[in-house]
Amino acid sequence: MIENISPIDGRYSKQTEVLQNYFSEFALIKYRVFVEYQYFIALLDENIAPLDGFDREEIPAIQQLAVSFNRQNALEIKEIEKTTNHDVKAVEYFIKSQFDKQGWAEWKEMIHFGLTSQDINNTAIPLSIKDALHKVILPNLDSLLVQLNNQAQEWKMIPMLARTHGQPASPTRLGKEWMVFIERIENQISQLRSIPIHAKFGGASGNMNAHAVTFPDHEWLKFAENFVTEHLGLTRSFYTTQIEHYDQLAAMCQCIGRINTILIDFCRDIWQYISIEYFKQKTVAGEIGSSAMPHKVNPIDFENAEGNLGIANALFHHLAEKLPISRLQRDLTDSTVLRNIGVPFAHSLIAYNSVMKGLSKVILNQTAVDKDLDANWMVVAEGIQSILRREGYPQPYEALKELTRGKANIGQEDLVRFIDQLEIKDNIKEELKKITPFNYTGLVF
């Protein structure tokens, strides 16, 4: 591990190893093998003439070959690839050798029949992305949302000074500020779940030429649709070149990128709250915050998350920008780019874990929050002038502006003196005096 170039497989390997099941070289080979076996089974279901005589009771044995695929099998394929210099062809030859061992040699030439390598890659990779998304990424985001929701409810009634343009502004509620991020993330997750995961399956130029010329009476378009949707659980792109056009994958990358951007925004906000001591952080025995300053407990989890989210988004942006572009019916630039598809997912996962770890360590410093509110009574000026508007008082905004704008240390007594000198009814004065930075928080969610 200590020799790894990427921290994904080194420093952060424990956090990201779950993604090896979907984005490693072994995973890619395994998904390719799975698609090839599923394709052969689908051909059997279609009663294609050359497969007459194949015992359908052997189908569970084929499925077992796919399920039991292991690391040694993958190494065998890599050994074959040394000769073929073609990764998907090596998969085909491996499966044919398995057929030989099973006594199915008579039917092995129907393996990979009519396909190009991209019919395998552009189904295997979307399938791996789908599994990673639904088994790892979304569950982690759901866990993060649970944590945020719990804190939002815990701090639902905590009044807090707001800051617009970095300046003291009308108070808010701490829990509500958490809900801002919760709603934003939930909206994007909803969009993410709605994006179909597309696959290409249509032969060398996307028209199923080989299938159509070999068995012209067969309904190959219907077969292709059924294979992709029923056997693989994906959505088939109908019109393609040799490769999938990747528009939906680009949309997915952009959507995850927006989730990550929202979390960057959150990390920067909570970092700021920690810096003004609205939150303290739990200390862990033996941990060191600074090599020089013993007193420090740095917000490293949120900083780590922000950095990893940035790396992830840079890669997601490139994937979304590059993958939908391919010269004419195919160039190879998508291939090397797609091999890195797991990298932004890994950096995102590291970040999600860091945010959750950071949130588990923050402790509300009620004293600091209340002190900040008590030092900024001028923020209720908005409420006072609004009530004066209601009562028809002349130029209330200007009156409050004269009292408060650009001035420090406007306290409760200053506001009481201001209210007392107003030519308004006594009951309105009492109404105004009841407004404080601690109750001028609007509607609680």
Short mmCIF file of C-alpha atoms in Angstrom, two decimals:
data_model
loop_
_atom_site.label_atom_id
_atom_site.label_comp_id
_atom_site.label_asym_id
_atom_site.label_seq_id
_atom_site.Cartn_x
_atom_site.Cartn_y
_atom_site.Cartn_z
CA MET A 1 0.00 0.00 0.00
CA ILE A 2 2.82 2.39 0.84
CA GLU A 3 4.06 2.25 -2.77
CA ASN A 4 0.72 3.17 -4.34
CA ILE A 5 0.72 6.30 -6.45
CA SER A 6 -2.91 7.15 -5.74
CA PRO A 7 -4.08 7.70 -2.15
CA ILE A 8 -7.29 5.94 -3.14
CA ASP A 9 -5.42 2.64 -3.06
CA GLY A 10 -2.94 3.75 -0.42
CA ARG A 11 -3.77 6.10 2.44
CA TYR A 12 -7.54 5.83 1.90
CA SER A 13 -7.68 2.20 0.81
CA LYS A 14 -9.79 1.08 3.77
CA GLN A 15 -12.45 3.64 2.90
CA THR A 16 -12.50 2.88 -0.81
CA GLU A 17 -11.91 -0.87 -0.99
CA VAL A 18 -15.67 -1.49 -1.29
CA LEU A 19 -15.52 0.17 -4.72
CA GLN A 20 -13.04 -2.45 -5.91
CA ASN A 21 -16.09 -4.65 -6.44
CA TYR A 22 -17.23 -2.29 -9.21
CA PHE A 23 -14.33 -0.31 -10.64
CA SER A 24 -11.15 -2.40 -10.38
CA GLU A 25 -9.63 -4.25 -13.31
CA PHE A 26 -10.93 -7.47 -11.79
CA ALA A 27 -14.43 -5.99 -11.52
CA LEU A 28 -14.40 -4.83 -15.14
CA ILE A 29 -13.40 -8.29 -16.32
CA LYS A 30 -16.01 -9.94 -14.11
CA TYR A 31 -18.79 -7.69 -15.43
CA ARG A 32 -17.67 -8.39 -19.02
CA VAL A 33 -17.80 -12.13 -18.38
CA PHE A 34 -21.24 -11.76 -16.81
CA VAL A 35 -22.58 -9.91 -19.87
CA GLU A 36 -21.16 -12.51 -22.26
CA TYR A 37 -22.78 -15.36 -20.35
CA GLN A 38 -26.08 -13.48 -20.13
CA TYR A 39 -25.94 -12.85 -23.88
CA PHE A 40 -25.47 -16.56 -24.60
CA ILE A 41 -28.43 -17.38 -22.34
CA ALA A 42 -30.51 -14.75 -24.14
CA LEU A 43 -29.66 -16.37 -27.48
CA LEU A 44 -30.79 -19.70 -26.08
CA ASP A 45 -34.08 -18.10 -25.08
CA GLU A 46 -34.51 -16.95 -28.69
CA ASN A 47 -34.17 -20.51 -30.05
CA ILE A 48 -31.47 -19.48 -32.54
CA ALA A 49 -30.95 -22.44 -34.93
CA PRO A 50 -27.23 -23.08 -34.26
CA LEU A 51 -28.09 -23.58 -30.60
CA ASP A 52 -30.53 -26.41 -31.33
CA GLY A 53 -29.55 -29.36 -29.25
CA PHE A 54 -28.10 -27.36 -26.35
CA ASP A 55 -29.68 -28.77 -23.20
CA ARG A 56 -31.57 -25.92 -21.54
CA GLU A 57 -31.16 -27.65 -18.23
CA GLU A 58 -27.52 -26.54 -18.45
CA ILE A 59 -28.51 -22.87 -18.14
CA PRO A 60 -28.08 -22.89 -14.31
CA ALA A 61 -24.56 -24.22 -14.91
CA ILE A 62 -23.84 -21.23 -17.19
CA GLN A 63 -25.18 -18.87 -14.57
CA GLN A 64 -23.01 -20.54 -11.96
CA LEU A 65 -19.92 -19.95 -14.12
CA ALA A 66 -20.72 -16.24 -14.07
CA VAL A 67 -21.39 -16.15 -10.33
CA SER A 68 -18.32 -18.16 -9.38
CA PHE A 69 -15.92 -16.09 -11.50
CA ASN A 70 -12.87 -15.41 -9.33
CA ARG A 71 -9.48 -13.75 -9.24
CA GLN A 72 -7.72 -16.76 -10.73
CA ASN A 73 -10.11 -16.69 -13.69
CA ALA A 74 -9.33 -13.00 -14.19
CA LEU A 75 -5.61 -13.74 -14.18
CA GLU A 76 -6.19 -16.39 -16.84
CA ILE A 77 -7.88 -13.77 -18.99
CA LYS A 78 -5.01 -11.35 -18.45
CA GLU A 79 -2.64 -14.09 -19.59
CA ILE A 80 -4.68 -14.62 -22.76
CA GLU A 81 -4.63 -10.86 -23.34
CA LYS A 82 -0.83 -10.96 -23.56
CA THR A 83 -1.33 -12.82 -26.84
CA THR A 84 -4.49 -11.16 -28.18
CA ASN A 85 -3.50 -7.64 -27.11
CA HIS A 86 -7.27 -7.16 -26.90
CA ASP A 87 -9.01 -7.29 -23.54
CA VAL A 88 -12.55 -8.21 -24.67
CA LYS A 89 -11.32 -10.84 -27.14
CA ALA A 90 -9.42 -12.40 -24.26
CA VAL A 91 -12.70 -12.66 -22.35
CA GLU A 92 -14.32 -14.38 -25.34
CA TYR A 93 -11.48 -16.91 -25.61
CA PHE A 94 -11.62 -17.61 -21.88
CA ILE A 95 -15.36 -18.36 -22.01
CA LYS A 96 -14.83 -20.63 -25.01
CA SER A 97 -12.24 -22.56 -23.00
CA GLN A 98 -14.81 -22.89 -20.22
CA PHE A 99 -17.29 -24.28 -22.73
CA ASP A 100 -14.69 -26.80 -23.82
CA LYS A 101 -14.30 -27.95 -20.21
CA GLN A 102 -18.07 -28.24 -19.78
CA GLY A 103 -18.50 -30.29 -22.94
CA TRP A 104 -20.28 -27.47 -24.78
CA ALA A 105 -17.67 -26.98 -27.52
CA GLU A 106 -20.26 -27.56 -30.25
CA TRP A 107 -21.98 -24.29 -29.41
CA LYS A 108 -19.06 -22.07 -28.37
CA GLU A 109 -18.89 -20.09 -31.64
CA MET A 110 -22.17 -18.43 -30.67
CA ILE A 111 -20.31 -16.76 -27.82
CA HIS A 112 -19.90 -13.07 -28.74
CA PHE A 113 -21.87 -13.70 -31.94
CA GLY A 114 -22.42 -10.50 -33.95
CA LEU A 115 -20.93 -8.27 -31.28
CA THR A 116 -18.17 -5.72 -31.09
CA SER A 117 -16.18 -5.14 -27.92
CA GLN A 118 -18.24 -2.06 -27.12
CA ASP A 119 -21.41 -4.14 -26.89
CA ILE A 120 -19.70 -5.70 -23.90
CA ASN A 121 -17.95 -2.61 -22.50
CA ASN A 122 -20.97 -0.37 -22.90
CA THR A 123 -23.13 -2.81 -20.99
CA ALA A 124 -20.60 -4.04 -18.40
CA ILE A 125 -19.47 -0.58 -17.34
CA PRO A 126 -22.99 0.91 -16.98
CA LEU A 127 -23.93 -2.17 -14.99
CA SER A 128 -20.97 -1.68 -12.65
CA ILE A 129 -21.85 2.01 -12.27
CA LYS A 130 -25.45 1.13 -11.46
CA ASP A 131 -24.38 -1.34 -8.80
CA ALA A 132 -21.85 1.06 -7.25
CA LEU A 133 -24.37 3.87 -7.24
CA HIS A 134 -27.16 1.89 -5.59
CA LYS A 135 -25.06 -0.27 -3.27
CA VAL A 136 -22.44 2.24 -2.11
CA ILE A 137 -22.86 5.89 -3.12
CA LEU A 138 -26.57 6.41 -2.48
CA PRO A 139 -26.57 4.46 0.82
CA ASN A 140 -23.70 6.65 2.05
CA LEU A 141 -25.53 9.80 1.03
CA ASP A 142 -28.65 8.49 2.77
CA SER A 143 -26.59 7.96 5.95
CA LEU A 144 -25.24 11.48 5.68
CA LEU A 145 -28.76 12.86 5.31
CA VAL A 146 -29.91 10.94 8.39
CA GLN A 147 -27.07 12.51 10.37
CA LEU A 148 -27.90 15.99 9.08
CA ASN A 149 -31.61 15.51 9.79
CA ASN A 150 -30.92 14.37 13.34
CA GLN A 151 -28.85 17.47 14.01
CA ALA A 152 -31.43 19.71 12.33
CA GLN A 153 -34.09 18.39 14.69
CA GLU A 154 -31.79 18.65 17.71
CA TRP A 155 -30.99 22.30 16.91
CA LYS A 156 -34.41 23.18 15.54
CA MET A 157 -35.13 25.87 18.15
CA ILE A 158 -31.60 27.29 18.50
CA PRO A 159 -31.61 30.98 17.46
CA MET A 160 -28.45 32.05 15.65
CA LEU A 161 -27.14 35.27 14.17
CA ALA A 162 -27.24 35.11 10.38
CA ARG A 163 -24.57 36.69 8.23
CA THR A 164 -25.24 38.05 4.78
CA HIS A 165 -22.23 39.45 2.96
CA GLY A 166 -20.31 38.42 6.08
CA GLN A 167 -22.20 41.02 8.15
CA PRO A 168 -24.67 40.50 11.01
CA ALA A 169 -28.16 40.01 9.58
CA SER A 170 -31.68 39.00 10.67
CA PRO A 171 -31.38 36.00 13.01
CA THR A 172 -32.18 32.49 11.88
CA ARG A 173 -32.40 29.04 13.46
CA LEU A 174 -29.44 26.68 13.41
CA GLY A 175 -31.60 23.67 12.54
CA LYS A 176 -33.15 25.54 9.64
CA GLU A 177 -29.71 26.31 8.21
CA TRP A 178 -29.03 22.55 8.21
CA MET A 179 -32.36 22.04 6.44
CA VAL A 180 -31.18 24.29 3.61
CA PHE A 181 -28.47 21.78 2.76
CA ILE A 182 -30.70 18.77 3.40
CA GLU A 183 -33.31 20.01 0.93
CA ARG A 184 -30.67 20.81 -1.69
CA ILE A 185 -29.07 17.38 -1.42
CA GLU A 186 -32.43 15.58 -1.40
CA ASN A 187 -33.47 17.40 -4.59
CA GLN A 188 -30.32 16.32 -6.38
CA ILE A 189 -30.58 12.72 -5.14
CA SER A 190 -34.12 12.63 -6.50
CA GLN A 191 -32.81 13.76 -9.88
CA LEU A 192 -29.94 11.28 -9.69
CA ARG A 193 -32.30 8.37 -9.07
CA SER A 194 -34.41 9.43 -12.05
CA ILE A 195 -31.52 9.40 -14.55
CA PRO A 196 -31.72 6.16 -16.58
CA ILE A 197 -28.51 4.18 -16.88
CA HIS A 198 -28.11 3.66 -20.60
CA ALA A 199 -26.25 0.93 -22.45
CA LYS A 200 -25.27 0.43 -26.07
CA PHE A 201 -25.99 -2.91 -27.72
CA GLY A 202 -26.09 -2.94 -31.50
CA GLY A 203 -23.01 -4.37 -33.17
CA ALA A 204 -20.09 -2.75 -34.98
CA SER A 205 -21.90 0.41 -36.13
CA GLY A 206 -24.97 0.27 -33.93
CA ASN A 207 -27.25 -1.29 -36.56
CA MET A 208 -26.96 -5.00 -35.67
CA ASN A 209 -25.63 -5.62 -39.20
CA ALA A 210 -24.17 -9.04 -38.48
CA HIS A 211 -27.29 -10.24 -36.70
CA ALA A 212 -29.59 -9.04 -39.48
CA VAL A 213 -27.59 -10.52 -42.36
CA THR A 214 -27.10 -13.87 -40.62
CA PHE A 215 -30.66 -14.39 -39.42
CA PRO A 216 -32.72 -11.90 -41.46
CA ASP A 217 -36.09 -13.17 -40.26
CA HIS A 218 -35.36 -12.70 -36.58
CA GLU A 219 -36.63 -9.66 -34.61
CA TRP A 220 -33.22 -8.50 -33.49
CA LEU A 221 -34.22 -5.03 -32.35
CA LYS A 222 -36.80 -6.53 -30.03
CA PHE A 223 -34.18 -9.03 -28.85
CA ALA A 224 -31.66 -6.27 -28.10
CA GLU A 225 -34.20 -4.27 -26.14
CA ASN A 226 -35.24 -7.30 -24.12
CA PHE A 227 -31.65 -8.35 -23.46
CA VAL A 228 -30.55 -4.97 -22.12
CA THR A 229 -33.69 -4.31 -20.06
CA GLU A 230 -34.64 -7.77 -18.81
CA HIS A 231 -31.30 -9.57 -18.56
CA LEU A 232 -29.18 -6.60 -17.46
CA GLY A 233 -31.65 -4.15 -15.92
CA LEU A 234 -30.39 -1.21 -17.99
CA THR A 235 -31.95 1.11 -20.59
CA ARG A 236 -30.96 0.56 -24.21
CA SER A 237 -29.96 3.51 -26.35
CA PHE A 238 -31.73 2.85 -29.66
CA TYR A 239 -29.68 4.96 -32.05
CA THR A 240 -25.94 4.68 -31.49
CA THR A 241 -22.64 4.47 -33.32
CA GLN A 242 -20.18 1.79 -32.30
CA ILE A 243 -20.29 3.18 -28.78
CA GLU A 244 -22.85 4.49 -26.33
CA HIS A 245 -23.23 8.26 -26.66
CA TYR A 246 -22.85 8.67 -22.88
CA ASP A 247 -25.30 11.56 -22.58
CA GLN A 248 -27.06 9.98 -19.58
CA LEU A 249 -23.75 9.08 -17.98
CA ALA A 250 -22.72 12.72 -18.41
CA ALA A 251 -25.96 13.77 -16.72
CA MET A 252 -25.19 11.41 -13.84
CA CYS A 253 -21.68 12.84 -13.46
CA GLN A 254 -23.08 16.37 -13.45
CA CYS A 255 -25.74 15.47 -10.89
CA ILE A 256 -23.25 13.85 -8.50
CA GLY A 257 -21.03 16.87 -9.09
CA ARG A 258 -23.86 19.16 -7.94
CA ILE A 259 -24.30 17.07 -4.80
CA ASN A 260 -20.58 17.42 -4.19
CA THR A 261 -20.72 21.17 -4.79
CA ILE A 262 -23.50 21.49 -2.22
CA LEU A 263 -21.34 19.58 0.25
CA ILE A 264 -18.38 21.86 -0.48
CA ASP A 265 -20.66 24.78 0.37
CA PHE A 266 -21.67 23.02 3.58
CA CYS A 267 -18.08 22.20 4.56
CA ARG A 268 -17.05 25.82 4.11
CA ASP A 269 -19.97 27.04 6.20
CA ILE A 270 -19.38 24.66 9.10
CA TRP A 271 -15.64 25.42 8.89
CA GLN A 272 -16.57 29.09 9.39
CA TYR A 273 -18.90 28.26 12.28
CA ILE A 274 -16.08 26.35 13.96
CA SER A 275 -13.69 29.26 13.39
CA ILE A 276 -16.05 31.66 15.23
CA GLU A 277 -16.52 29.02 17.93
CA TYR A 278 -20.19 28.26 17.33
CA PHE A 279 -19.00 24.67 17.48
CA LYS A 280 -16.32 22.98 19.48
CA GLN A 281 -14.92 19.60 18.44
CA LYS A 282 -14.59 16.43 20.45
CA THR A 283 -10.99 15.56 21.18
CA VAL A 284 -9.62 12.08 20.64
CA ALA A 285 -6.95 10.77 22.98
CA GLY A 286 -3.58 10.68 21.26
CA GLU A 287 -4.59 12.84 18.30
CA ILE A 288 -2.55 15.93 17.48
CA GLY A 289 -4.08 19.02 15.88
CA SER A 290 -0.88 20.90 15.13
CA SER A 291 2.77 19.86 15.21
CA ALA A 292 3.64 23.23 16.75
CA MET A 293 0.55 24.47 18.61
CA PRO A 294 -0.69 21.97 21.21
CA HIS A 295 -4.00 23.76 21.84
CA LYS A 296 -5.40 23.33 18.34
CA VAL A 297 -8.23 21.02 17.29
CA ASN A 298 -8.41 21.65 13.56
CA PRO A 299 -11.54 21.03 11.42
CA ILE A 300 -9.53 18.57 9.34
CA ASP A 301 -12.47 16.31 8.42
CA PHE A 302 -14.30 19.13 6.65
CA GLU A 303 -11.09 20.29 5.01
CA ASN A 304 -10.37 16.75 3.85
CA ALA A 305 -13.89 16.46 2.48
CA GLU A 306 -13.65 19.77 0.62
CA GLY A 307 -10.39 18.73 -1.03
CA ASN A 308 -11.65 15.33 -2.10
CA LEU A 309 -14.93 16.75 -3.37
CA GLY A 310 -12.96 19.18 -5.50
CA ILE A 311 -10.87 16.41 -7.05
CA ALA A 312 -13.98 14.32 -7.67
CA ASN A 313 -15.75 17.19 -9.36
CA ALA A 314 -12.81 17.99 -11.60
CA LEU A 315 -12.93 14.41 -12.88
CA PHE A 316 -16.72 14.29 -13.10
CA HIS A 317 -16.59 17.50 -15.12
CA HIS A 318 -14.07 16.01 -17.53
CA LEU A 319 -16.08 12.81 -17.90
CA ALA A 320 -19.28 14.76 -18.59
CA GLU A 321 -17.52 17.01 -21.08
CA LYS A 322 -15.44 14.42 -22.90
CA LEU A 323 -17.44 11.19 -23.07
CA PRO A 324 -20.35 12.44 -25.25
CA ILE A 325 -17.85 13.46 -27.94
CA SER A 326 -16.50 10.82 -30.35
CA ARG A 327 -15.25 11.28 -33.91
CA LEU A 328 -17.67 9.90 -36.49
CA GLN A 329 -18.73 6.36 -35.55
CA ARG A 330 -15.94 5.77 -33.01
CA ASP A 331 -12.62 6.86 -31.66
CA LEU A 332 -10.82 5.32 -28.71
CA THR A 333 -10.61 8.33 -26.40
CA ASP A 334 -13.57 7.18 -24.34
CA SER A 335 -11.86 3.90 -23.47
CA THR A 336 -8.98 5.25 -21.42
CA VAL A 337 -11.21 7.89 -19.84
CA LEU A 338 -13.81 5.31 -18.77
CA ARG A 339 -11.12 3.27 -17.04
CA ASN A 340 -10.96 6.14 -14.55
CA ILE A 341 -14.69 6.22 -13.85
CA GLY A 342 -14.18 4.80 -10.36
CA VAL A 343 -11.73 7.53 -9.33
CA PRO A 344 -14.24 10.37 -8.79
CA PHE A 345 -16.61 7.93 -7.10
CA ALA A 346 -13.78 7.00 -4.73
CA HIS A 347 -12.89 10.60 -3.90
CA SER A 348 -16.59 11.32 -3.36
CA LEU A 349 -16.89 8.36 -1.00
CA ILE A 350 -13.84 9.52 0.98
CA ALA A 351 -15.44 12.94 1.26
CA TYR A 352 -18.84 11.64 2.39
CA ASN A 353 -17.14 9.62 5.13
CA SER A 354 -15.10 12.66 6.18
CA VAL A 355 -18.21 14.87 6.43
CA MET A 356 -19.96 12.26 8.56
CA LYS A 357 -16.90 11.87 10.77
CA GLY A 358 -16.64 15.62 11.18
CA LEU A 359 -20.32 15.97 12.04
CA SER A 360 -19.99 13.29 14.71
CA LYS A 361 -17.32 15.39 16.44
CA VAL A 362 -18.99 18.83 16.54
CA ILE A 363 -20.47 20.09 19.80
CA LEU A 364 -22.73 23.14 19.83
CA ASN A 365 -21.22 26.01 21.82
CA GLN A 366 -24.46 27.63 22.96
CA THR A 367 -22.59 30.30 24.91
CA ALA A 368 -20.81 31.63 21.82
CA VAL A 369 -24.00 31.57 19.73
CA ASP A 370 -25.96 33.47 22.38
CA LYS A 371 -23.13 35.95 22.97
CA ASP A 372 -23.05 36.81 19.28
CA LEU A 373 -26.79 37.43 19.25
CA ASP A 374 -26.66 39.59 22.37
CA ALA A 375 -23.89 41.72 20.85
CA ASN A 376 -25.94 42.53 17.74
CA TRP A 377 -29.28 44.02 18.74
CA MET A 378 -29.26 46.19 15.62
CA VAL A 379 -30.39 43.13 13.61
CA VAL A 380 -33.93 43.56 14.89
CA ALA A 381 -34.12 46.96 13.17
CA GLU A 382 -35.69 45.26 10.15
CA GLY A 383 -38.59 43.99 12.27
CA ILE A 384 -39.08 47.31 14.04
CA GLN A 385 -39.23 49.34 10.84
CA SER A 386 -41.60 46.80 9.28
CA ILE A 387 -44.11 47.21 12.12
CA LEU A 388 -43.74 50.99 11.87
CA ARG A 389 -44.57 50.70 8.16
CA ARG A 390 -47.69 48.79 9.14
CA GLU A 391 -48.67 51.64 11.46
CA GLY A 392 -48.11 54.31 8.83
CA TYR A 393 -45.14 55.88 10.63
CA PRO A 394 -43.27 58.27 8.27
CA GLN A 395 -39.92 57.05 6.88
CA PRO A 396 -39.32 54.26 9.41
CA TYR A 397 -36.49 52.71 7.37
CA GLU A 398 -34.59 55.99 7.35
CA ALA A 399 -35.10 56.43 11.09
CA LEU A 400 -33.63 52.99 11.86
CA LYS A 401 -30.85 53.55 9.35
CA GLU A 402 -29.81 56.70 11.17
CA LEU A 403 -29.76 54.80 14.45
CA THR A 404 -27.92 51.64 13.38
CA ARG A 405 -26.04 51.79 10.07
CA GLY A 406 -22.31 51.41 10.42
CA LYS A 407 -22.42 51.61 14.20
CA ALA A 408 -21.13 49.09 16.67
CA ASN A 409 -22.39 48.24 20.13
CA ILE A 410 -26.06 49.00 19.51
CA GLY A 411 -27.60 47.31 22.51
CA GLN A 412 -31.04 46.67 23.92
CA GLU A 413 -31.02 49.93 25.88
CA ASP A 414 -30.29 51.93 22.74
CA LEU A 415 -33.28 50.39 20.99
CA VAL A 416 -35.54 50.94 24.01
CA ARG A 417 -34.60 54.64 24.11
CA PHE A 418 -35.26 54.88 20.36
CA ILE A 419 -38.68 53.24 20.71
CA ASP A 420 -39.65 55.42 23.67
CA GLN A 421 -39.09 58.63 21.71
CA LEU A 422 -41.29 57.48 18.81
CA GLU A 423 -44.67 59.22 18.49
CA ILE A 424 -46.71 56.00 18.43
CA LYS A 425 -49.24 54.33 20.72
CA ASP A 426 -47.97 52.73 23.90
CA ASN A 427 -49.20 49.27 22.91
CA ILE A 428 -47.14 49.49 19.71
CA LYS A 429 -44.09 50.52 21.74
CA GLU A 430 -44.57 47.45 23.92
CA GLU A 431 -44.91 45.29 20.82
CA LEU A 432 -41.63 46.65 19.47
CA LYS A 433 -39.80 46.17 22.77
CA LYS A 434 -40.69 42.48 22.76
CA ILE A 435 -38.58 41.93 19.63
CA THR A 436 -35.15 40.53 20.50
CA PRO A 437 -32.37 38.85 18.54
CA PHE A 438 -33.39 35.63 20.27
CA ASN A 439 -37.03 35.61 19.11
CA TYR A 440 -36.78 37.47 15.81
CA THR A 441 -36.21 34.25 13.88
CA GLY A 442 -39.21 34.02 11.60
CA LEU A 443 -41.19 30.86 11.05
CA VAL A 444 -39.71 27.69 12.53
CA PHE A 445 -39.61 24.84 10.04
#
